Short mmCIF file of C-alpha atoms and ligand atoms in Angstrom, two decimals:
data_model
loop_
_atom_site.label_atom_id
_atom_site.label_comp_id
_atom_site.label_asym_id
_atom_site.label_seq_id
_atom_site.Cartn_x
_atom_site.Cartn_y
_atom_site.Cartn_z
CA UNK A 714 77.80 99.67 131.32
CA UNK A 715 75.86 101.42 128.58
CA UNK A 716 75.67 101.05 124.85
CA UNK A 717 74.68 103.06 121.80
CA UNK A 718 76.15 104.91 118.85
CA UNK A 719 76.42 108.29 120.60
CA UNK A 720 80.07 107.94 121.47
CA UNK A 721 82.71 109.69 119.50
CA UNK A 722 83.68 107.63 116.53
CA UNK A 723 86.90 107.11 114.68
CA UNK A 724 87.78 109.00 111.50
CA UNK A 725 89.08 106.80 108.71
CA UNK A 726 91.09 108.17 105.80
CA UNK A 727 93.30 107.04 102.90
CA UNK A 728 94.45 110.35 101.47
CA UNK A 729 98.14 109.39 101.20
CA UNK A 730 100.35 107.31 98.93
CA UNK A 731 99.25 103.68 98.56
CA UNK A 732 96.30 104.37 100.88
CA UNK A 733 93.41 101.97 100.34
CA UNK A 734 90.15 101.11 102.07
CA UNK A 735 86.73 100.09 100.77
CA UNK A 736 84.38 100.77 103.64
CA UNK A 737 84.54 101.07 107.41
CA UNK A 738 81.23 100.54 109.18
CA UNK A 739 80.69 100.81 112.90
CA UNK A 740 78.99 97.69 114.19
CA UNK A 741 79.04 98.27 117.94
CA UNK A 742 80.11 100.74 120.64
CA UNK A 743 80.09 100.04 124.35
CA UNK A 744 81.30 102.16 127.27
CA UNK A 745 82.72 99.80 129.82
CA UNK A 746 83.55 100.74 133.43
CA UNK A 747 85.90 98.44 135.27
CA UNK A 748 85.51 100.66 138.33
CA UNK A 749 84.16 104.12 139.08
CA UNK A 750 86.00 106.80 137.12
CA UNK A 751 87.82 104.30 134.90
CA UNK A 752 85.91 103.73 131.69
CA UNK A 753 86.98 102.42 128.32
CA UNK A 754 85.15 102.83 125.05
CA UNK A 755 84.91 99.62 123.02
CA UNK A 756 84.38 100.21 119.31
CA UNK A 757 83.81 97.57 116.64
CA UNK A 758 84.13 98.17 112.91
CA UNK A 759 83.72 96.05 109.87
CA UNK A 760 86.49 96.91 107.42
CA UNK A 761 85.93 95.98 103.79
CA UNK A 762 89.14 96.27 101.84
CA UNK A 763 88.81 97.84 98.40
CA UNK A 764 88.51 95.80 95.22
CA UNK A 765 90.63 96.69 92.20
CA UNK A 766 88.66 98.03 89.23
CA UNK A 767 87.00 95.42 87.04
CA UNK A 768 89.52 93.99 84.55
CA UNK A 769 88.31 94.99 81.08
CA UNK A 770 90.67 92.60 79.28
CA UNK A 771 90.39 89.42 81.30
CA UNK A 772 86.71 89.63 82.19
CA UNK A 773 86.70 86.26 83.96
CA UNK A 774 89.20 87.48 86.55
CA UNK A 775 87.74 88.47 89.89
CA UNK A 776 89.33 91.71 91.09
CA UNK A 777 91.54 91.40 94.17
CA UNK A 778 91.09 93.37 97.40
CA UNK A 779 94.20 92.15 99.19
CA UNK A 780 95.83 95.47 99.96
CA UNK A 781 94.56 97.77 102.71
CA UNK A 782 96.33 100.75 104.23
CA UNK A 783 94.31 103.34 106.11
CA UNK A 784 94.59 105.89 108.88
CA UNK A 785 92.38 106.06 111.97
CA UNK A 786 92.17 109.22 114.05
CA UNK A 787 90.59 109.29 117.48
CA UNK A 788 91.74 105.91 118.79
CA UNK A 789 93.74 106.78 121.91
CA UNK A 790 92.85 104.63 124.91
CA UNK A 791 89.94 103.02 123.07
CA UNK A 792 89.56 99.28 122.60
CA UNK A 793 89.19 98.97 118.83
CA UNK A 794 87.89 95.80 117.17
CA UNK A 795 88.50 95.66 113.43
CA UNK A 796 86.86 92.88 111.45
CA UNK A 797 88.71 92.76 108.13
CA UNK A 798 86.80 91.40 105.16
CA UNK A 799 87.89 90.65 101.54
CA UNK A 800 91.54 90.25 102.55
CA UNK A 801 93.79 88.42 104.98
CA UNK A 802 94.62 89.78 108.40
CA UNK A 803 97.44 87.53 109.51
CA UNK A 804 99.30 89.67 111.98
CA UNK A 805 99.30 92.77 109.74
CA UNK A 806 100.98 96.03 110.75
CA UNK A 807 100.23 99.27 112.58
CA UNK A 808 102.20 102.50 112.86
CA UNK A 809 101.73 105.66 114.89
CA UNK A 810 103.75 107.82 112.47
CA UNK A 811 103.30 106.18 109.06
CA UNK A 812 106.99 105.32 109.01
CA UNK A 813 107.78 102.86 111.75
CA UNK A 814 105.56 99.80 111.52
CA UNK A 815 105.04 96.97 114.00
CA UNK A 816 103.24 93.68 113.56
CA UNK A 817 100.12 93.09 115.59
CA UNK A 818 100.89 90.39 118.12
CA UNK A 819 99.11 87.06 117.86
CA UNK A 820 96.98 88.01 120.89
CA UNK A 821 95.93 91.22 119.11
CA UNK A 822 95.01 89.09 116.09
CA UNK A 823 93.30 86.23 117.96
CA UNK A 824 91.28 84.90 115.06
CA UNK A 825 91.07 85.13 111.30
CA UNK A 826 90.28 88.69 110.20
CA UNK A 827 90.00 90.18 113.69
CA UNK A 828 92.32 92.86 115.10
CA UNK A 829 91.83 93.90 118.72
CA UNK A 830 93.98 96.59 120.23
CA UNK A 831 93.97 99.45 122.69
CA UNK A 832 96.06 102.16 120.99
CA UNK A 833 98.47 104.43 122.85
CA UNK A 834 98.20 107.40 120.53
CA UNK A 835 95.33 109.10 118.81
CA UNK A 836 96.40 108.47 115.21
CA UNK A 837 97.32 105.07 113.84
CA UNK A 838 97.96 103.60 110.38
CA UNK A 839 96.91 100.02 109.64
CA UNK A 840 98.40 98.08 106.71
CA UNK A 841 98.50 94.57 105.29
CA UNK A 842 102.30 94.80 105.12
CA UNK A 843 104.90 97.56 105.67
CA UNK A 844 104.22 99.86 102.69
CA UNK A 845 106.92 100.23 100.07
CA UNK A 846 105.76 103.43 98.42
CA UNK A 847 106.44 105.46 95.32
CA UNK A 848 108.36 108.01 97.48
CA UNK A 849 110.59 105.28 98.88
CA UNK A 850 111.22 104.06 95.33
CA UNK A 851 112.21 107.58 94.17
CA UNK A 852 114.38 108.15 97.21
CA UNK A 853 116.30 104.91 96.59
CA UNK A 854 116.65 105.64 92.86
CA UNK A 855 118.14 109.05 93.75
CA UNK A 856 120.55 107.40 96.19
CA UNK A 857 121.58 104.61 93.80
CA UNK A 858 122.08 107.03 90.90
CA UNK A 859 124.86 108.81 92.79
CA UNK A 860 127.11 105.75 92.38
CA UNK A 861 129.54 105.99 89.47
CA UNK A 862 128.60 102.59 88.05
CA UNK A 863 124.86 103.31 87.89
CA UNK A 864 123.04 104.72 84.89
CA UNK A 865 119.42 105.79 85.40
CA UNK A 866 116.89 106.16 82.61
CA UNK A 867 113.17 106.39 82.01
CA UNK A 868 112.01 103.55 79.76
CA UNK A 869 108.40 104.66 79.43
CA UNK A 870 105.41 106.04 81.24
CA UNK A 871 102.47 104.46 83.00
CA UNK A 872 98.85 105.04 81.98
CA UNK A 873 98.71 107.99 84.39
CA UNK A 874 102.03 109.38 83.19
CA UNK A 875 104.35 108.26 85.99
CA UNK A 876 107.86 107.39 84.79
CA UNK A 877 108.90 103.74 84.65
CA UNK A 878 112.57 103.90 85.57
CA UNK A 879 115.45 101.52 85.07
CA UNK A 880 118.94 101.50 86.50
CA UNK A 881 121.81 99.79 84.72
CA UNK A 882 124.65 98.64 86.92
CA UNK A 883 128.06 97.68 85.63
CA UNK A 884 131.73 98.54 86.04
CA UNK A 885 132.29 100.24 82.68
CA UNK A 886 136.07 100.14 83.07
CA UNK A 887 135.74 96.48 82.14
CA UNK A 888 134.70 95.53 78.62
CA UNK A 889 131.06 94.52 78.19
CA UNK A 890 131.87 91.79 75.68
CA UNK A 891 131.92 88.79 77.98
CA UNK A 892 129.71 90.17 80.73
CA UNK A 893 126.72 88.19 81.94
CA UNK A 894 123.42 89.98 81.45
CA UNK A 895 120.85 90.08 84.21
CA UNK A 896 117.40 91.69 84.13
CA UNK A 897 115.36 92.09 87.31
CA UNK A 898 111.96 93.73 87.67
CA UNK A 899 109.37 93.91 90.38
CA UNK A 900 106.05 95.03 91.66
CA UNK A 901 103.70 94.24 88.79
CA UNK A 902 101.36 93.43 91.69
CA UNK A 903 101.16 96.52 93.90
CA UNK A 904 100.15 94.75 97.12
CA UNK A 905 103.38 92.76 97.12
CA UNK A 906 105.44 95.00 99.40
CA UNK A 907 107.85 92.29 100.68
CA UNK A 908 109.08 91.80 97.10
CA UNK A 909 110.20 95.45 97.00
CA UNK A 910 111.94 95.30 100.38
CA UNK A 911 113.78 92.21 99.16
CA UNK A 912 114.70 93.81 95.80
CA UNK A 913 115.85 97.00 97.50
CA UNK A 914 118.21 95.02 99.73
CA UNK A 915 119.44 92.98 96.77
CA UNK A 916 120.15 96.19 94.83
CA UNK A 917 121.92 97.69 97.84
CA UNK A 918 124.05 94.57 98.03
CA UNK A 919 124.92 94.66 94.32
CA UNK A 920 125.96 98.31 94.75
CA UNK A 921 127.97 97.72 97.92
CA UNK A 922 131.74 97.64 98.30
CA UNK A 923 131.72 93.98 99.33
CA UNK A 924 134.39 92.23 97.21
CA UNK A 925 131.84 89.89 95.60
CA UNK A 926 129.69 92.86 94.61
CA UNK A 927 132.70 94.60 93.05
CA UNK A 928 133.42 91.37 91.14
CA UNK A 929 129.80 90.99 90.03
CA UNK A 930 129.84 94.51 88.58
CA UNK A 931 133.09 93.77 86.71
CA UNK A 932 131.66 90.63 85.22
CA UNK A 933 128.01 91.46 84.52
CA UNK A 934 125.51 94.12 83.50
CA UNK A 935 122.48 94.27 85.75
CA UNK A 936 119.30 96.00 84.57
CA UNK A 937 116.79 96.69 87.34
CA UNK A 938 113.26 98.08 86.98
CA UNK A 939 112.03 98.13 90.58
CA UNK A 940 108.49 99.40 89.84
CA UNK A 941 106.88 98.20 86.65
CA UNK A 942 103.40 99.26 87.85
CA UNK A 943 103.86 102.71 89.44
CA UNK A 944 100.18 103.67 89.09
CA UNK A 945 99.10 100.55 90.92
CA UNK A 946 101.53 101.17 93.78
CA UNK A 947 100.77 104.88 94.03
CA UNK A 948 97.02 104.31 93.98
CA UNK A 949 97.07 101.48 96.51
CA UNK A 950 95.74 98.78 94.17
CA UNK A 951 96.19 95.09 94.87
CA UNK A 952 96.97 93.21 91.67
CA UNK A 953 96.13 95.63 88.87
CA UNK A 954 97.17 98.92 87.37
CA UNK A 955 94.81 101.91 87.67
CA UNK A 956 92.93 100.52 84.66
CA UNK A 957 92.02 97.26 86.43
CA UNK A 958 94.38 95.23 84.24
CA UNK A 959 96.65 92.65 85.84
CA UNK A 960 99.79 93.56 83.86
CA UNK A 961 101.52 90.37 84.96
CA UNK A 962 99.47 88.44 82.40
CA UNK A 963 99.47 91.03 79.64
CA UNK A 964 102.52 89.83 77.69
CA UNK A 965 100.80 87.83 74.95
CA UNK A 966 98.15 90.43 74.16
CA UNK A 967 97.89 92.16 70.75
CA UNK A 968 99.16 95.74 70.63
CA UNK A 969 95.65 97.14 71.03
CA UNK A 970 95.30 95.40 74.43
CA UNK A 971 98.89 95.77 75.65
CA UNK A 972 99.16 98.14 78.60
CA UNK A 973 101.69 101.00 78.21
CA UNK A 974 103.73 99.57 81.11
CA UNK A 975 104.16 96.24 79.31
CA UNK A 976 104.76 97.90 75.94
CA UNK A 977 107.59 99.91 77.52
CA UNK A 978 109.15 96.83 79.13
CA UNK A 979 108.89 94.78 75.96
CA UNK A 980 110.50 97.55 73.94
CA UNK A 981 113.45 97.93 76.31
CA UNK A 982 113.94 94.21 76.86
CA UNK A 983 113.81 93.50 73.15
CA UNK A 984 116.33 96.25 72.43
CA UNK A 985 118.73 94.74 75.00
CA UNK A 986 118.08 91.13 73.99
CA UNK A 987 118.75 91.98 70.35
CA UNK A 988 122.27 93.00 71.42
CA UNK A 989 122.65 89.73 73.32
CA UNK A 990 120.08 87.59 75.21
CA UNK A 991 119.87 87.91 78.98
CA UNK A 992 121.42 85.09 80.96
CA UNK A 993 118.98 85.57 83.80
CA UNK A 994 115.64 87.34 84.24
CA UNK A 995 114.10 87.59 87.70
CA UNK A 996 110.48 88.64 88.18
CA UNK A 997 110.01 89.61 91.82
CA UNK A 998 106.72 88.88 93.58
CA UNK A 999 105.23 88.09 96.96
CA UNK A 1000 102.78 85.31 97.65
CA UNK A 1001 100.17 84.60 100.27
CA UNK A 1002 101.58 81.11 100.93
CA UNK A 1003 103.81 81.14 104.02
CA UNK A 1004 107.01 80.31 102.17
CA UNK A 1005 109.58 81.55 99.69
CA UNK A 1006 109.38 80.00 96.26
CA UNK A 1007 110.46 80.06 92.64
CA UNK A 1008 107.86 79.20 90.01
CA UNK A 1009 109.88 76.52 88.27
CA UNK A 1010 108.75 75.62 84.75
CA UNK A 1011 108.32 71.91 84.38
CA UNK A 1012 110.26 69.83 81.83
CA UNK A 1013 107.08 68.93 79.92
CA UNK A 1014 106.58 72.58 78.92
CA UNK A 1015 110.31 73.35 78.50
CA UNK A 1016 113.17 70.83 78.52
CA UNK A 1017 114.85 68.57 81.07
CA UNK A 1018 118.00 70.69 80.82
CA UNK A 1019 116.07 73.92 81.47
CA UNK A 1020 114.39 72.35 84.48
CA UNK A 1021 117.82 71.40 85.82
CA UNK A 1022 119.09 74.94 85.43
CA UNK A 1023 116.11 76.35 87.30
CA UNK A 1024 116.56 73.78 90.06
CA UNK A 1025 120.22 74.78 90.35
CA UNK A 1026 119.35 78.47 90.80
CA UNK A 1027 116.68 77.49 93.30
CA UNK A 1028 119.02 75.23 95.29
CA UNK A 1029 121.69 77.94 95.39
CA UNK A 1030 119.14 80.44 96.76
CA UNK A 1031 118.34 78.11 99.66
CA UNK A 1032 121.84 78.45 101.07
CA UNK A 1033 121.56 77.13 104.64
CA UNK A 1034 117.77 76.55 104.37
CA UNK A 1035 117.02 79.24 106.94
CA UNK A 1036 114.33 80.86 104.77
CA UNK A 1037 113.76 78.47 101.86
CA UNK A 1038 113.81 74.71 101.42
CA UNK A 1039 113.28 72.11 98.68
CA UNK A 1040 109.73 71.47 99.90
CA UNK A 1041 108.77 75.10 99.18
CA UNK A 1042 109.51 74.94 95.44
CA UNK A 1043 106.54 75.47 93.09
CA UNK A 1044 106.13 74.04 89.61
CA UNK A 1045 104.04 75.12 86.65
CA UNK A 1046 103.98 75.08 82.87
CA UNK A 1047 105.54 77.98 81.00
CA UNK A 1048 102.84 80.23 79.48
CA UNK A 1049 103.15 83.07 76.96
CA UNK A 1050 100.94 85.47 78.91
CA UNK A 1051 103.78 85.88 81.44
CA UNK A 1052 107.15 87.53 80.83
CA UNK A 1053 108.83 84.16 81.33
CA UNK A 1054 106.79 82.61 78.51
CA UNK A 1055 107.35 85.61 76.27
CA UNK A 1056 111.11 85.11 76.71
CA UNK A 1057 110.97 81.31 76.46
CA UNK A 1058 109.21 81.60 73.10
CA UNK A 1059 112.15 83.65 71.78
CA UNK A 1060 115.24 82.33 73.52
CA UNK A 1061 114.42 78.89 74.98
CA UNK A 1062 117.27 77.61 77.17
CA UNK A 1063 119.49 80.58 76.46
CA UNK A 1064 117.76 82.80 79.04
CA UNK A 1065 116.61 81.60 82.42
CA UNK A 1066 113.54 83.70 83.21
CA UNK A 1067 111.77 82.91 86.45
CA UNK A 1068 109.46 84.35 89.12
CA UNK A 1069 110.65 84.55 92.71
CA UNK A 1070 108.15 84.92 95.55
CA UNK A 1071 108.61 86.14 99.10
CA UNK A 1072 105.90 85.63 101.73
CA UNK A 1073 104.10 88.26 103.80
CA UNK A 1074 103.91 86.17 106.94
CA UNK A 1075 106.55 83.63 107.89
CA UNK A 1076 108.97 81.24 106.22
CA UNK A 1077 108.92 77.50 105.56
CA UNK A 1078 105.26 77.25 106.68
CA UNK A 1079 106.53 77.64 110.21
CA UNK A 1080 104.80 80.33 112.33
CA UNK A 1081 107.00 79.42 115.30
CA UNK A 1082 110.12 80.69 113.58
CA UNK A 1083 110.85 84.17 112.19
CA UNK A 1084 108.05 86.32 110.76
CA UNK A 1085 108.86 88.20 107.60
CA UNK A 1086 110.55 91.52 108.39
CA UNK A 1087 112.53 94.10 106.43
CA UNK A 1088 115.64 92.80 108.21
CA UNK A 1089 115.24 89.14 107.33
CA UNK A 1090 114.16 89.98 103.77
CA UNK A 1091 117.55 91.71 103.51
CA UNK A 1092 119.24 88.53 104.74
CA UNK A 1093 117.29 86.54 102.16
CA UNK A 1094 118.49 89.08 99.57
CA UNK A 1095 122.08 88.08 100.40
CA UNK A 1096 121.13 84.49 99.61
CA UNK A 1097 119.64 85.73 96.34
CA UNK A 1098 122.83 87.67 95.58
CA UNK A 1099 125.08 84.63 96.01
CA UNK A 1100 122.65 82.42 94.10
CA UNK A 1101 122.84 84.81 91.12
CA UNK A 1102 126.62 85.06 91.45
CA UNK A 1103 127.24 81.31 91.64
CA UNK A 1104 124.56 80.39 89.11
CA UNK A 1105 126.26 82.62 86.53
CA UNK A 1106 129.64 81.20 87.63
CA UNK A 1107 131.10 84.66 88.07
CA UNK A 1108 134.89 84.29 88.09
CA UNK A 1109 135.69 86.88 90.72
CA UNK A 1110 138.90 87.17 92.71
CA UNK A 1111 137.25 86.42 96.07
CA UNK A 1112 134.67 83.85 95.08
CA UNK A 1113 134.61 81.55 92.08
CA UNK A 1114 133.69 78.09 90.94
CA UNK A 1115 136.09 75.59 89.42
CA UNK A 1116 135.10 72.55 87.45
CA UNK A 1117 137.52 69.60 87.23
CA UNK A 1118 140.46 70.23 84.94
CA UNK A 1119 141.39 66.56 84.70
CA UNK A 1120 140.11 63.23 85.96
CA UNK A 1121 142.51 60.35 86.47
CA UNK A 1122 141.61 56.70 86.79
CA UNK A 1123 139.39 54.36 84.82
CA UNK A 1124 136.19 54.40 86.87
CA UNK A 1125 134.91 57.80 85.77
CA UNK A 1126 131.76 58.31 83.77
CA UNK A 1127 130.10 61.54 82.67
CA UNK A 1128 126.49 62.11 83.72
CA UNK A 1129 123.83 64.70 83.02
CA UNK A 1130 120.76 62.98 84.41
CA UNK A 1131 118.30 64.66 86.72
CA UNK A 1132 119.09 62.88 89.98
CA UNK A 1133 120.88 66.04 91.15
CA UNK A 1134 121.51 69.65 90.14
CA UNK A 1135 124.92 70.45 88.67
CA UNK A 1136 127.01 73.22 87.09
CA UNK A 1137 127.89 73.29 83.41
CA UNK A 1138 126.83 70.49 81.13
CA UNK A 1139 127.55 67.45 83.26
CA UNK A 1140 129.05 65.94 86.40
CA UNK A 1141 131.28 62.91 86.94
CA UNK A 1142 130.89 59.69 88.85
CA UNK A 1143 133.79 57.41 89.74
CA UNK A 1144 132.32 53.98 90.25
CA UNK A 1145 135.59 52.51 91.47
CA UNK A 1146 136.09 55.35 93.95
CA UNK A 1147 139.85 55.26 93.50
CA UNK A 1148 140.25 57.95 90.84
CA UNK A 1149 141.86 61.33 91.18
CA UNK A 1150 140.64 64.77 90.30
CA UNK A 1151 142.58 67.96 89.54
CA UNK A 1152 141.28 71.54 89.70
CA UNK A 1153 143.23 74.41 88.20
CA UNK A 1154 143.23 78.20 88.15
CA UNK A 1155 145.66 80.08 85.91
CA UNK A 1156 146.18 83.16 88.00
CA UNK A 1157 145.05 83.05 91.59
CA UNK A 1158 145.92 85.73 94.12
CA UNK A 1159 147.91 84.85 97.20
CA UNK A 1160 145.72 84.01 100.18
CA UNK A 1161 143.77 81.41 102.11
CA UNK A 1162 140.68 79.96 100.43
CA UNK A 1163 137.83 77.95 101.84
CA UNK A 1164 136.80 75.13 99.54
CA UNK A 1165 133.23 73.90 99.19
CA UNK A 1166 131.96 70.92 97.22
CA UNK A 1167 128.62 71.14 95.43
CA UNK A 1168 126.79 68.06 96.57
CA UNK A 1169 123.20 67.15 97.48
CA UNK A 1170 122.05 70.52 96.10
CA UNK A 1171 124.22 72.57 98.43
CA UNK A 1172 127.76 73.77 99.11
CA UNK A 1173 129.50 71.51 101.62
CA UNK A 1174 132.63 72.75 103.33
CA UNK A 1175 135.68 70.60 102.52
CA UNK A 1176 138.66 72.46 103.92
CA UNK A 1177 141.19 75.19 103.19
CA UNK A 1178 143.75 75.74 100.48
CA UNK A 1179 146.70 78.08 100.85
CA UNK A 1180 147.99 79.94 97.82
CA UNK A 1181 151.46 81.14 98.83
CA UNK A 1182 152.03 83.55 95.95
CA UNK A 1183 150.08 85.03 93.06
CA UNK A 1184 149.94 82.75 90.04
CA UNK A 1185 148.99 79.25 88.99
CA UNK A 1186 146.88 77.24 91.41
CA UNK A 1187 146.46 73.48 91.27
CA UNK A 1188 144.39 71.48 93.72
CA UNK A 1189 144.48 67.68 93.62
CA UNK A 1190 142.12 65.41 95.41
CA UNK A 1191 140.88 61.83 95.52
CA UNK A 1192 137.45 60.88 94.32
CA UNK A 1193 136.83 59.28 97.70
CA UNK A 1194 136.95 62.76 99.22
CA UNK A 1195 134.00 63.56 96.99
CA UNK A 1196 132.29 60.24 97.72
CA UNK A 1197 132.91 59.30 94.12
CA UNK A 1198 130.89 62.13 92.59
CA UNK A 1199 132.44 65.37 91.31
CA UNK A 1200 130.73 68.38 89.79
CA UNK A 1201 132.32 71.66 90.87
CA UNK A 1202 134.03 73.32 93.80
CA UNK A 1203 133.64 76.82 95.16
CA UNK A 1204 136.60 78.81 96.47
CA UNK A 1205 135.97 81.71 98.84
CA UNK A 1206 138.90 83.85 99.88
CA UNK A 1207 139.21 84.49 103.60
CA UNK A 1208 139.29 88.13 104.57
CA UNK A 1209 142.69 89.24 105.78
ZN1 ZN B 29 102.47 88.68 92.23
#
């Protein structure tokens, strides 16, 4: 065994989209022979991830260095120890081609910050999460724009002159008058790759030929700005634009301090909100906590009713609790420096604006279950799709919500207190538990429908209803079937 710094070293580089590295310093190299003629070079490096530029507007903010994405050449058959500083290294990713990424195993990431691996090929890319790059963004925009119900436009330019692009999705054969209005944007924080994988899958779902997607497009207009900070993504920054400014908290600044990205968003949003306020605004992020969450604005800073609406959207997103549970919800006060506060100040309860966070690591604080992947982010995106759909009570032909048409009996009382989430303005409790409830639909297509009851913050399966011919549908039930508490039911048509 011999040691020294004579051995061939590794070449580090970041000359590609979203590439980022502060410094790589060799700390040790050892040639180890297990037996004659079989030697392995052990190389140790300290990797300092790169800090964003100093924030000239919020001078108390410490720049972030979360994101790293670099290439190493000359690694084949060497044992490489990487000690990552300034950022997390919780089973990050490697790729031999810059396209297909795999997580380091837990044995390759045996302790905080340390990556130990013998590589099979000479070139390898290392990244905090699977990069979602500017090129990917453009490729998907090109693909989405080919659909007949997509309109693509540039709403402004970044500091460095990259276009900030928006797609508008709606079925224009249906009148816009009663359509719900949804705004979604993402990636103000460039390091937050999972948020983009989730939003891409959600957009794909909205543009799919699934019957619920067709119905959503007939009944809503969806505005999506996938990259609000293109410079930050392109340049491989963590939480800022190329200027060092965290544009997430730039919404309450005077014009002289407003970044061009935020000015462009404000202009477009205001133009659209002047026509009619959005029903829903989703601000897509990723967080370092090992869970999915919404940042729910507390009642003290908004209203009890607004809190209830946010809790309803949140509960609907949980679906079967595979990725997201009640315990993961986060609460904070609404603040004007964020887009949510900027909207609250103008529209109060009329628009539900909220941040959604996906994790980088695993779900529900449970490392023994699934780790976050492109595939399960796409499954979570389906939960997000149905949460949006049901929250807005989209009256599609395959999936729709009915509230009681009539209540019979003398035990019923109307409630709107916060002991549960509910649709509309109230729910009903039958204290005598002997009342009856009637649901009605004026023109329901022939078919078999599964019926779910909204109870305990989730959809509970109740049974099937058969509609023998197109036309009026009436469904009668006893309050005991609802355990004396009725809010709304969901009907989902079975596929033929
Ligand atoms: Zn963020």
